[in-house]
Amino acid sequence: MSDTSSAPPPKDSTPSPEGSAPPPKSGAASEPAPAAPAASPGAVPPVPPQPRAQASAGRPGGQRPQHPWAPPTPPSDSWSTGLRPAAPARATTTTLAAIAATALLSALLLGDGLGLNLVLVAVPAVAAASFAARAAGRRLRPWTLIWAIGGLALLGIPALRDAGWPTFLAIVTALVLTSFALHGGRGWPSMLFGPIGLIDSLGSGTTWAWRGLRDRADGSRGRWGPVVRTVGVAVALLVVFGALFAGADAAFADLLGSLIPDFSPAQVPWRLSFFLLGLFGAIALARTAAAPLRWDRMVIRPGRARARMEWAAPLIVLNLLFAAFNAVQLTVLFGGYDKVLEETSLTYSQYAREGFWQLLTATLLTLVVIGLALRWAPRAGARDRTLVRAVLGTLCVLTLVVVASALRRMDLYVDAYGLTRLRISVAAMEIWLGLAIVLIMAAGIFGARLLPRALAASAAAAVLAFGLASPDAIVAENNVERYDRLDKIDVPYLAGLSADAVPALDRLPEPQRSCALMDIEKRLRADDGGWFATSWSEATARSILAERGVERSSAECDGPSREEDYDPDADDDPYSIP
């Protein structure tokens, strides 16, 4: 490449847009520059021409520089690079303080169980994300607020219920809603891949937080000393006088013991692990809020439209099959069980049990079929859209009848064998699948712009309602009522429920009451978590057991049960209703 540094400027060079004179020639720096001619008002000054070699210098592939007033050229990077936002703003002091508070509260409160402590830990973590988003110039939008409130509400489930499985569902769903709140977006990519952004921020967030901490430390070296001394003196005074008052009064010592977590040396590794969990979790939330992945830039293109008959014929055949099945189901639901059972040689309970799982699977597959059909649906004109709505709308209506049939079969199954955790869970899932089909039908009428958010919000609301309803309490209530009607009960299974079931099991007669509550009472007695790790159900159960107690020992409850060989979720249930 030839050297362009000594190339003379063009003779017809004009002033730069700012009105400054052009640079002097090489070797003539002492000569005064000629005065620039005055530009007419409102005229746009022309851009001085550049030599070809100078224009391509420093540009990859010899590309010409862009005009100063031209719109920016979109980047030619891959789609994965396009998801990356610009570099985030540095972490502020308030963001770092909220992250530190989250880590400290995690170490203090999360080692003794789950309860209100999850909300107490989540508050500073949400504050850290809010401060980071504000520093990055992001604004609070309505859907962001909806997702954040929903996540905090789901974290309140452990403060109300003792059962572990609704708590697990609530925590996972709360994390998903938090990801929605931090990333934004309303399309399918944002709803499906949003949680990945939190994982992506774990590595980059650590570097981001460290740089922010280093910047804050360099700018405020003289202010850290007084803060450290003030905190140290306050902690020392609390420890010294708290120990003196605890030794002087036993009631005050019990109060402190219930308020302050256990700090025995054996729990140091356990506390340290929760400290790191809270630290890196808060960093990931704040880093995502400062610069989230732009999942809304990922575009899912529709598939190649098929011909009308090629697309519609298989679905019409499927609709006819659904219609024939639903006709049989309606006949059965309206009293035709005797004829069906006589032809199939099944008992009443076997007919109810064997059909539910197949119908649940059929409902799930129907959602897959609808999604694939929409991808290849014809969309050339109004007649095509009418055909799509007619065929898929009919399929959705027929699927709702299948959902109703599946729920009816589950009701018959529960009436025969009682309610269990598995049965109430799959029934709740079937109800939500029916709601999802209704939302799909509404999207076909009013448009699908809000469908991804509506499905995500309905799933989160279903998990919240499921936890608030206390499924263990519902299971216990159903089995107690069934015992009153049929004199049948599976005490060993009920003894494995959580403290949520204690109010219902307390109504059983002896010896079934004590045998069902004995194991629960042992677990509650062994659990010495503080107020922050105790749920409302646990407190209620302790109050009931303290008032009435448990009258039987484990040896007295080891005898043969009324349903000793009964496995609630096995295929060989010993009881059937002819």
Coordinates of C-alpha atoms in Angstrom, one line a residue:
M1 CA 0.0 0.0 0.0
S2 CA 1.4 3.4 -0.9
D3 CA 2.1 6.0 1.8
T4 CA -0.8 8.5 1.9
S5 CA 0.5 10.7 4.8
S6 CA 2.3 13.2 2.4
A7 CA -0.6 13.4 -0.2
P8 CA -1.5 17.1 -0.7
P9 CA -5.1 18.1 0.2
P10 CA -7.4 18.8 -2.7
K11 CA -7.3 22.3 -4.1
D12 CA -11.1 22.8 -3.8
S13 CA -11.2 21.9 -0.1
T14 CA -13.9 23.6 1.8
P15 CA -14.4 24.3 5.6
S16 CA -15.4 21.5 7.9
P17 CA -19.0 21.4 9.2
E18 CA -17.9 23.2 12.4
G19 CA -16.6 26.1 10.3
S20 CA -12.9 25.5 11.2
A21 CA -10.0 26.0 8.8
P22 CA -8.4 23.0 7.2
P23 CA -5.1 21.8 8.6
P24 CA -1.9 23.4 7.2
K25 CA 0.3 21.6 4.7
S26 CA 3.1 19.5 5.9
G27 CA 6.2 21.6 6.5
A28 CA 4.3 24.9 6.5
A29 CA 3.0 25.0 10.1
S30 CA 4.2 28.6 10.7
E31 CA 2.2 30.0 7.8
P32 CA -1.2 31.5 8.8
A33 CA -4.2 29.7 7.5
P34 CA -6.4 31.6 5.1
A35 CA -9.7 32.9 6.5
A36 CA -12.7 30.6 5.8
P37 CA -15.4 32.1 3.6
A38 CA -18.7 32.7 5.4
A39 CA -21.3 30.2 4.7
S40 CA -24.8 31.2 3.8
P41 CA -27.4 30.8 6.7
G42 CA -29.1 27.4 6.7
A43 CA -26.8 25.9 4.0
V44 CA -25.5 22.5 4.7
P45 CA -21.7 22.6 4.1
P46 CA -20.5 20.0 1.6
V47 CA -18.3 17.2 2.7
P48 CA -14.7 17.6 1.5
P49 CA -13.7 14.9 -0.9
Q50 CA -11.1 12.5 0.2
P51 CA -8.5 10.6 -1.8
R52 CA -9.4 6.9 -2.4
A53 CA -6.4 5.6 -0.5
Q54 CA -7.1 7.9 2.5
A55 CA -10.8 6.9 2.5
S56 CA -10.0 3.2 2.7
A57 CA -7.2 3.5 5.2
G58 CA -7.9 1.8 8.4
R59 CA -11.2 0.3 7.1
P60 CA -11.5 -3.5 6.9
G61 CA -11.9 -4.6 3.3
G62 CA -11.4 -1.1 1.9
Q63 CA -14.9 0.0 3.0
R64 CA -15.7 3.7 2.4
P65 CA -16.4 5.8 5.6
Q66 CA -20.0 6.5 6.3
H67 CA -21.5 10.0 5.7
P68 CA -21.7 11.9 8.9
W69 CA -25.5 12.4 8.6
A70 CA -26.3 9.0 7.1
P71 CA -28.3 6.5 9.3
P72 CA -26.1 3.9 11.1
T73 CA -25.5 0.8 9.1
P74 CA -26.8 -2.3 11.0
P75 CA -24.1 -4.6 12.2
S76 CA -23.3 -7.7 10.1
D77 CA -22.6 -9.9 13.1
S78 CA -24.2 -13.2 13.8
W79 CA -27.6 -13.5 15.5
S80 CA -25.9 -14.6 18.8
T81 CA -23.7 -11.5 18.8
G82 CA -26.7 -9.3 18.1
L83 CA -28.3 -10.5 21.4
R84 CA -25.5 -8.8 23.3
P85 CA -26.2 -5.3 24.5
A86 CA -23.7 -2.5 24.9
A87 CA -21.3 -2.5 27.8
P88 CA -23.3 -1.8 31.1
A89 CA -22.8 1.2 33.2
R90 CA -20.5 0.8 36.2
A91 CA -22.0 -0.5 39.4
T92 CA -23.0 2.3 41.7
T93 CA -22.5 2.5 45.5
T94 CA -26.1 1.8 46.2
T95 CA -26.1 -1.3 43.9
L96 CA -23.0 -2.7 45.6
A97 CA -24.5 -2.0 49.1
A98 CA -27.7 -3.9 48.1
I99 CA -25.6 -6.8 46.8
A100 CA -23.7 -6.9 50.1
A101 CA -26.9 -6.8 52.1
T102 CA -28.3 -9.7 50.1
A103 CA -25.2 -11.8 50.7
L104 CA -25.2 -11.0 54.4
L105 CA -28.9 -11.8 54.9
S106 CA -28.5 -15.0 52.9
A107 CA -25.8 -16.2 55.3
L108 CA -27.8 -15.2 58.4
L109 CA -31.3 -16.4 57.4
L110 CA -31.2 -19.2 54.8
G111 CA -29.5 -21.8 56.9
D112 CA -32.4 -22.8 59.1
G113 CA -35.1 -23.6 56.6
L114 CA -37.4 -21.7 54.3
G115 CA -40.1 -19.2 55.3
L116 CA -40.3 -15.5 55.4
N117 CA -36.5 -15.4 55.0
L118 CA -36.9 -15.8 51.2
V119 CA -38.8 -12.5 51.0
L120 CA -36.3 -10.8 53.3
V121 CA -33.4 -11.9 51.1
A122 CA -35.2 -11.0 47.9
V123 CA -36.0 -7.4 48.9
P124 CA -32.3 -6.2 48.8
A125 CA -31.7 -8.3 45.7
V126 CA -34.6 -6.6 43.9
A127 CA -33.3 -3.3 45.1
A128 CA -29.8 -4.0 43.6
A129 CA -31.4 -4.8 40.3
S130 CA -33.5 -1.6 40.4
F131 CA -30.5 0.6 41.2
A132 CA -28.5 -1.0 38.4
A133 CA -31.3 -0.5 35.9
R134 CA -31.7 3.1 36.9
A135 CA -28.0 3.7 36.5
A136 CA -28.2 2.2 33.0
G137 CA -31.1 4.5 32.1
R138 CA -33.8 1.9 31.9
R139 CA -37.4 2.8 32.7
L140 CA -39.9 0.9 34.8
R141 CA -42.6 -0.5 32.5
P142 CA -46.0 -2.0 33.5
W143 CA -45.1 -5.6 32.6
T144 CA -41.8 -5.3 34.5
L145 CA -43.8 -4.3 37.6
I146 CA -46.3 -7.2 37.0
W147 CA -43.5 -9.8 36.8
A148 CA -41.7 -8.4 39.8
I149 CA -44.8 -8.4 42.0
G150 CA -45.7 -11.9 40.9
G151 CA -42.2 -13.1 41.8
L152 CA -42.3 -11.7 45.3
A153 CA -45.8 -13.1 45.8
L154 CA -44.6 -16.6 44.8
L155 CA -41.7 -16.3 47.3
G156 CA -44.4 -15.8 50.0
I157 CA -45.6 -19.4 49.5
P158 CA -42.9 -20.8 51.8
A159 CA -43.9 -18.3 54.5
L160 CA -47.5 -19.7 54.4
R161 CA -47.1 -23.4 53.6
D162 CA -44.9 -26.2 54.9
A163 CA -45.1 -28.6 52.0
G164 CA -41.8 -28.8 50.0
W165 CA -43.2 -29.5 46.6
P166 CA -45.4 -26.4 46.2
T167 CA -42.5 -24.4 47.6
F168 CA -40.1 -25.7 45.0
L169 CA -42.5 -24.9 42.2
A170 CA -43.0 -21.4 43.6
I171 CA -39.3 -20.7 43.9
V172 CA -38.6 -21.9 40.3
T173 CA -41.5 -19.9 38.9
A174 CA -40.4 -16.8 40.9
L175 CA -36.9 -17.0 39.3
V176 CA -38.5 -17.3 35.8
L177 CA -40.7 -14.2 36.5
T178 CA -37.6 -12.3 37.7
S179 CA -35.9 -13.1 34.5
F180 CA -38.9 -11.8 32.5
A181 CA -38.9 -8.6 34.6
L182 CA -35.1 -8.0 34.0
H183 CA -35.0 -8.8 30.3
G184 CA -38.2 -7.3 29.1
G185 CA -39.6 -8.4 25.7
R186 CA -42.9 -9.9 24.8
G187 CA -42.3 -12.5 22.1
W188 CA -41.7 -16.2 22.3
P189 CA -37.9 -15.9 22.4
S190 CA -38.1 -13.7 25.5
M191 CA -40.5 -16.0 27.3
L192 CA -38.6 -19.2 26.4
F193 CA -35.0 -18.1 26.7
G194 CA -35.2 -15.3 29.2
P195 CA -34.0 -17.4 32.2
I196 CA -30.8 -18.2 30.3
G197 CA -29.8 -14.6 30.7
L198 CA -29.4 -14.9 34.5
I199 CA -26.9 -17.8 34.0
D200 CA -25.1 -15.8 31.4
S201 CA -24.7 -12.9 33.8
L202 CA -22.9 -15.0 36.5
G203 CA -19.5 -14.8 34.9
S204 CA -19.6 -11.3 33.4
G205 CA -21.4 -10.0 36.5
T206 CA -18.5 -10.9 38.8
T207 CA -16.0 -8.8 36.7
W208 CA -18.6 -6.0 36.5
A209 CA -19.2 -5.8 40.2
W210 CA -15.4 -6.0 41.0
R211 CA -14.7 -3.0 38.6
G212 CA -17.5 -1.0 40.2
L213 CA -16.2 -1.8 43.7
R214 CA -12.6 -0.8 42.7
D215 CA -13.9 2.5 41.2
R216 CA -15.8 3.3 44.4
A217 CA -12.9 2.4 46.6
D218 CA -10.5 4.6 44.6
G219 CA -12.8 7.5 44.8
S220 CA -13.7 7.4 48.5
R221 CA -10.6 6.1 50.3
G222 CA -11.0 8.7 53.1
R223 CA -14.6 7.8 53.9
W224 CA -14.2 4.0 54.5
G225 CA -12.4 4.4 57.8
P226 CA -15.2 6.2 59.7
V227 CA -17.9 3.8 58.3
V228 CA -15.9 0.7 59.4
R229 CA -15.2 2.1 62.8
T230 CA -18.9 3.1 63.3
V231 CA -20.1 -0.4 62.4
G232 CA -17.5 -2.1 64.5
V233 CA -18.3 -0.1 67.6
A234 CA -22.1 -0.7 67.1
V235 CA -21.6 -4.5 66.7
A236 CA -19.3 -4.6 69.8
L237 CA -21.8 -2.8 72.0
L238 CA -24.7 -5.1 70.8
V239 CA -22.6 -8.2 71.5
V240 CA -21.4 -7.2 75.0
F241 CA -24.6 -5.8 76.4
G242 CA -26.8 -8.4 74.7
A243 CA -24.7 -11.2 76.4
L244 CA -25.1 -9.4 79.7
F245 CA -28.8 -9.0 79.5
A246 CA -29.2 -12.6 78.3
G247 CA -27.4 -13.9 81.3
A248 CA -29.5 -11.7 83.6
D249 CA -32.9 -12.8 82.4
A250 CA -33.9 -16.2 81.0
A251 CA -36.9 -14.9 79.1
F252 CA -34.8 -12.3 77.3
A253 CA -32.3 -15.0 76.5
D254 CA -35.1 -17.1 74.9
L255 CA -36.2 -14.1 72.9
L256 CA -32.7 -13.5 71.6
G257 CA -32.4 -17.2 70.8
S258 CA -35.5 -17.1 68.6
L259 CA -34.5 -13.9 66.9
I260 CA -30.8 -14.6 66.2
P261 CA -29.6 -17.5 64.0
D262 CA -27.3 -20.1 65.3
F263 CA -23.6 -19.3 64.9
S264 CA -22.0 -22.5 66.0
P265 CA -18.6 -23.3 64.4
A266 CA -20.1 -26.4 62.7
Q267 CA -22.4 -24.2 60.7
V268 CA -19.6 -21.9 59.3
P269 CA -19.2 -23.8 56.0
W270 CA -23.0 -24.0 55.6
R271 CA -23.4 -20.2 56.3
L272 CA -20.5 -19.4 53.9
S273 CA -22.2 -21.4 51.1
F274 CA -25.4 -19.4 51.5
F275 CA -23.3 -16.2 51.6
L276 CA -21.8 -17.0 48.3
L277 CA -25.2 -18.0 46.9
G278 CA -26.7 -14.7 47.9
L279 CA -23.6 -12.7 46.6
F280 CA -23.4 -14.2 43.1
G281 CA -27.2 -14.4 42.8
A282 CA -27.6 -10.7 43.6
I283 CA -24.7 -9.9 41.2
A284 CA -26.3 -11.8 38.4
L285 CA -29.6 -10.0 38.9
A286 CA -28.0 -6.5 39.0
R287 CA -25.7 -7.3 36.0
T288 CA -28.8 -8.5 34.0
A289 CA -30.7 -5.4 34.9
A290 CA -27.8 -3.2 33.8
A291 CA -27.5 -4.8 30.4
P292 CA -29.8 -7.7 29.6
L293 CA -29.6 -9.9 26.6
R294 CA -31.9 -8.7 23.9
W295 CA -34.0 -11.8 23.2
D296 CA -36.5 -9.6 21.4
R297 CA -34.0 -9.3 18.5
M298 CA -34.3 -13.0 17.8
V299 CA -36.9 -13.4 15.1
I300 CA -38.7 -16.7 14.6
R301 CA -39.8 -16.8 11.0
P302 CA -42.9 -18.7 10.1
G303 CA -42.6 -21.9 8.1
R304 CA -43.3 -22.3 4.4
A305 CA -47.1 -22.0 3.9
R306 CA -48.6 -25.2 2.7
A307 CA -51.5 -25.7 0.3
R308 CA -55.0 -25.6 1.7
M309 CA -55.8 -29.3 1.3
E310 CA -52.3 -30.4 2.3
W311 CA -52.6 -28.4 5.5
A312 CA -56.3 -28.8 6.4
A313 CA -57.0 -32.4 5.4
P314 CA -55.0 -34.1 8.2
L315 CA -56.6 -31.7 10.8
I316 CA -60.1 -32.3 9.5
V317 CA -59.5 -36.0 9.9
L318 CA -58.2 -35.4 13.5
N319 CA -61.3 -33.3 14.3
L320 CA -63.5 -36.2 13.2
L321 CA -61.6 -38.6 15.5
F322 CA -62.0 -36.1 18.4
A323 CA -65.7 -35.8 17.6
A324 CA -66.3 -39.5 17.7
F325 CA -64.4 -39.9 20.9
N326 CA -66.2 -37.0 22.6
A327 CA -69.6 -38.5 21.5
V328 CA -68.7 -41.7 23.4
Q329 CA -67.5 -39.7 26.4
L330 CA -70.7 -37.6 26.6
T331 CA -72.7 -40.8 26.5
V332 CA -70.7 -42.2 29.4
L333 CA -70.8 -38.9 31.4
F334 CA -74.6 -38.8 31.1
G335 CA -75.1 -42.3 32.7
G336 CA -73.9 -44.9 30.2
Y337 CA -71.3 -46.5 32.5
D338 CA -73.0 -49.9 32.8
K339 CA -73.0 -50.6 29.1
V340 CA -69.4 -49.4 28.6
L341 CA -68.1 -51.4 31.6
E342 CA -70.0 -54.5 30.4
E343 CA -68.5 -54.3 26.9
T344 CA -64.9 -53.6 28.2
S345 CA -64.9 -56.1 31.1
L346 CA -63.4 -53.3 33.3
T347 CA -64.4 -52.3 36.8
Y348 CA -65.7 -48.8 37.5
S349 CA -62.4 -47.7 39.1
Q350 CA -60.2 -49.3 36.4
Y351 CA -62.1 -47.5 33.7
A352 CA -61.6 -44.2 35.5
R353 CA -57.9 -44.8 36.2
E354 CA -56.8 -46.2 32.8
G355 CA -58.2 -43.3 30.8
F356 CA -56.9 -40.3 32.6
W357 CA -53.2 -40.5 31.6
Q358 CA -54.0 -41.1 27.9
L359 CA -56.3 -38.1 27.9
L360 CA -53.7 -36.0 29.6
T361 CA -51.1 -37.0 26.9
A362 CA -53.7 -36.3 24.2
T363 CA -54.2 -32.8 25.5
L364 CA -50.4 -32.1 25.5
L365 CA -50.0 -33.5 22.0
T366 CA -52.9 -31.3 20.8
L367 CA -51.0 -28.2 21.8
V368 CA -48.0 -29.4 19.8
V369 CA -50.2 -30.1 16.8
I370 CA -51.7 -26.6 17.0
G371 CA -48.3 -25.0 17.2
L372 CA -47.0 -26.9 14.2
A373 CA -50.2 -26.3 12.2
L374 CA -49.9 -22.5 12.8
R375 CA -46.3 -22.6 11.5
W376 CA -47.3 -24.1 8.2
A377 CA -50.8 -22.6 7.9
P378 CA -51.8 -20.9 4.6
R379 CA -51.9 -17.2 5.0
A380 CA -52.4 -15.7 1.5
G381 CA -55.7 -14.0 2.1
A382 CA -58.9 -13.7 4.0
R383 CA -60.2 -17.2 2.9
D384 CA -57.0 -18.8 4.3
R385 CA -57.3 -17.0 7.6
T386 CA -61.0 -18.1 7.9
L387 CA -60.0 -21.7 7.1
V388 CA -57.3 -21.6 9.8
R389 CA -59.7 -20.2 12.4
A390 CA -62.4 -22.7 11.6
V391 CA -60.2 -25.9 11.6
L392 CA -58.1 -25.0 14.6
G393 CA -61.0 -23.5 16.5
T394 CA -63.0 -26.7 16.1
L395 CA -60.0 -28.7 17.3
C396 CA -59.6 -26.4 20.4
V397 CA -63.3 -26.8 21.3
L398 CA -63.1 -30.6 21.0
T399 CA -60.0 -30.6 23.1
L400 CA -61.8 -28.8 25.8
V401 CA -64.3 -31.7 25.9
V402 CA -61.4 -34.1 26.3
V403 CA -60.1 -32.0 29.2
A404 CA -63.5 -32.2 30.9
S405 CA -63.6 -35.9 30.3
A406 CA -60.1 -36.4 31.8
L407 CA -61.1 -34.3 34.9
R408 CA -64.3 -36.4 35.3
R409 CA -62.2 -39.6 35.2
M410 CA -59.9 -38.2 37.8
D411 CA -62.9 -37.4 40.0
L412 CA -64.1 -41.0 39.7
Y413 CA -60.6 -42.3 40.5
V414 CA -60.3 -40.1 43.6
D415 CA -63.8 -41.2 44.7
A416 CA -62.7 -44.8 44.5
Y417 CA -59.2 -44.6 46.0
G418 CA -58.8 -41.2 47.6
L419 CA -56.7 -38.1 46.8
T420 CA -52.9 -38.1 46.7
R421 CA -50.3 -35.6 45.9
L422 CA -49.7 -37.0 42.4
R423 CA -53.4 -37.0 41.5
I424 CA -54.0 -33.4 42.6
S425 CA -50.9 -32.3 40.8
V426 CA -51.9 -33.8 37.4
A427 CA -55.5 -32.6 37.8
A428 CA -54.2 -29.1 38.4
M429 CA -52.0 -29.4 35.3
E430 CA -55.0 -30.6 33.2
I431 CA -57.0 -27.5 34.4
W432 CA -54.2 -25.2 33.3
L433 CA -53.9 -27.0 29.9
G434 CA -57.6 -26.2 29.4
L435 CA -57.0 -22.6 30.3
A436 CA -54.1 -22.5 27.8
I437 CA -56.4 -23.8 25.1
V438 CA -58.9 -21.1 25.9
L439 CA -56.2 -18.4 25.6
I440 CA -55.1 -19.9 22.2
M441 CA -58.8 -19.6 21.1
A442 CA -58.9 -16.0 22.3
A443 CA -55.6 -15.3 20.4
G444 CA -57.2 -16.6 17.2
I445 CA -60.0 -14.1 17.6
F446 CA -58.3 -11.0 19.0
G447 CA -54.7 -11.5 17.8
A448 CA -51.7 -13.4 19.2
R449 CA -49.6 -10.4 20.2
L450 CA -50.2 -11.0 23.9
L451 CA -50.3 -14.8 23.8
P452 CA -46.8 -15.5 25.0
R453 CA -47.2 -13.2 28.0
A454 CA -50.7 -14.4 28.7
L455 CA -49.6 -18.1 28.8
A456 CA -46.6 -17.2 31.1
A457 CA -48.8 -15.2 33.4
S458 CA -51.4 -17.9 33.6
A459 CA -48.8 -20.5 34.4
A460 CA -47.4 -18.3 37.2
A461 CA -50.9 -17.6 38.5
A462 CA -51.7 -21.3 38.5
V463 CA -48.5 -22.1 40.6
L464 CA -49.4 -19.3 43.0
A465 CA -53.0 -20.5 43.4
F466 CA -51.8 -24.1 43.8
G467 CA -49.5 -23.1 46.7
L468 CA -52.1 -20.9 48.4
A469 CA -54.7 -23.6 48.2
S470 CA -52.4 -25.9 50.3
P471 CA -52.5 -29.2 48.3
D472 CA -51.5 -31.2 51.4
A473 CA -54.4 -29.8 53.3
I474 CA -56.7 -30.7 50.4
V475 CA -55.4 -34.3 50.3
A476 CA -55.9 -34.7 54.0
E477 CA -59.4 -33.2 53.9
N478 CA -60.4 -35.5 51.1
N479 CA -59.1 -38.6 52.8
V480 CA -60.8 -37.7 56.1
E481 CA -64.1 -37.2 54.4
R482 CA -63.7 -40.5 52.5
Y483 CA -63.0 -42.3 55.9
D484 CA -66.2 -40.9 57.3
R485 CA -68.1 -42.2 54.2
L486 CA -66.4 -45.5 53.4
D487 CA -64.5 -46.3 56.6
K488 CA -61.3 -46.6 54.4
I489 CA -58.0 -44.8 55.1
D490 CA -54.3 -45.1 54.4
V491 CA -52.7 -43.9 57.6
P492 CA -49.1 -44.4 56.6
Y493 CA -49.5 -42.3 53.5
L494 CA -51.2 -39.5 55.4
A495 CA -48.4 -39.6 58.1
G496 CA -46.0 -38.5 55.3
L497 CA -47.8 -35.3 54.6
S498 CA -46.5 -31.9 55.8
A499 CA -47.8 -29.7 58.7
D500 CA -50.3 -28.2 56.3
A501 CA -52.4 -31.4 56.8
V502 CA -52.5 -31.2 60.6
P503 CA -55.9 -29.3 61.0
A504 CA -57.7 -31.9 58.8
L505 CA -56.0 -34.9 60.3
D506 CA -56.8 -33.6 63.8
R507 CA -60.4 -34.5 63.2
L508 CA -59.8 -38.2 62.8
P509 CA -60.8 -40.5 65.7
E510 CA -58.3 -42.3 67.8
P511 CA -56.1 -44.3 67.1
Q512 CA -56.0 -43.1 63.5
R513 CA -55.5 -39.5 64.6
S514 CA -52.4 -40.1 66.7
C515 CA -50.9 -42.5 64.2
A516 CA -51.3 -40.0 61.4
L517 CA -49.9 -37.1 63.4
M518 CA -47.1 -38.8 65.2
D519 CA -44.4 -38.5 62.5
I520 CA -45.5 -34.9 61.8
E521 CA -45.1 -34.0 65.4
K522 CA -41.6 -35.5 65.5
R523 CA -40.5 -33.5 62.5
L524 CA -41.9 -30.3 64.0
R525 CA -40.2 -31.0 67.3
A526 CA -36.9 -31.6 65.6
D527 CA -37.2 -28.4 63.5
D528 CA -35.9 -25.5 65.7
G529 CA -35.7 -22.8 63.0
G530 CA -36.2 -19.2 64.0
W531 CA -39.2 -17.1 63.3
F532 CA -37.9 -16.2 59.8
A533 CA -37.8 -20.0 58.9
T534 CA -41.2 -21.0 60.3
S535 CA -44.3 -21.0 58.1
W536 CA -47.8 -20.1 59.1
S537 CA -48.8 -23.8 58.7
E538 CA -46.0 -24.9 61.0
A539 CA -47.1 -22.4 63.7
T540 CA -50.7 -23.5 63.4
A541 CA -49.7 -27.2 63.6
R542 CA -47.6 -26.7 66.7
S543 CA -50.4 -24.9 68.4
I544 CA -52.8 -27.8 67.7
L545 CA -50.4 -30.5 68.8
A546 CA -49.5 -28.6 71.9
E547 CA -53.1 -28.3 72.9
R548 CA -54.2 -31.9 72.2
G549 CA -50.9 -33.8 71.9
V550 CA -50.3 -37.3 70.5
E551 CA -51.4 -40.3 72.6
R552 CA -49.9 -43.3 70.8
S553 CA -46.3 -44.5 70.4
S554 CA -44.7 -45.8 67.2
A555 CA -44.9 -49.4 68.4
E556 CA -48.7 -49.2 68.8
C557 CA -49.0 -47.8 65.2
D558 CA -46.8 -50.5 63.6
G559 CA -49.7 -53.0 63.6
P560 CA -51.7 -53.9 60.5
S561 CA -53.3 -51.0 58.8
R562 CA -56.8 -50.9 57.4
E563 CA -55.2 -50.6 54.0
E564 CA -51.9 -52.1 54.8
D565 CA -51.0 -53.2 51.2
Y566 CA -52.5 -50.1 49.6
D567 CA -50.2 -48.1 47.3
P568 CA -52.1 -44.9 46.4
D569 CA -50.5 -44.5 43.0
A570 CA -50.0 -48.2 42.0
D571 CA -52.0 -49.9 39.3
D572 CA -53.3 -52.7 41.6
D573 CA -55.5 -50.8 44.0
P574 CA -57.3 -53.3 46.2
Y575 CA -60.6 -51.4 46.3
S576 CA -63.0 -51.0 43.5
I577 CA -66.6 -49.8 43.2
P578 CA -68.6 -52.3 41.1

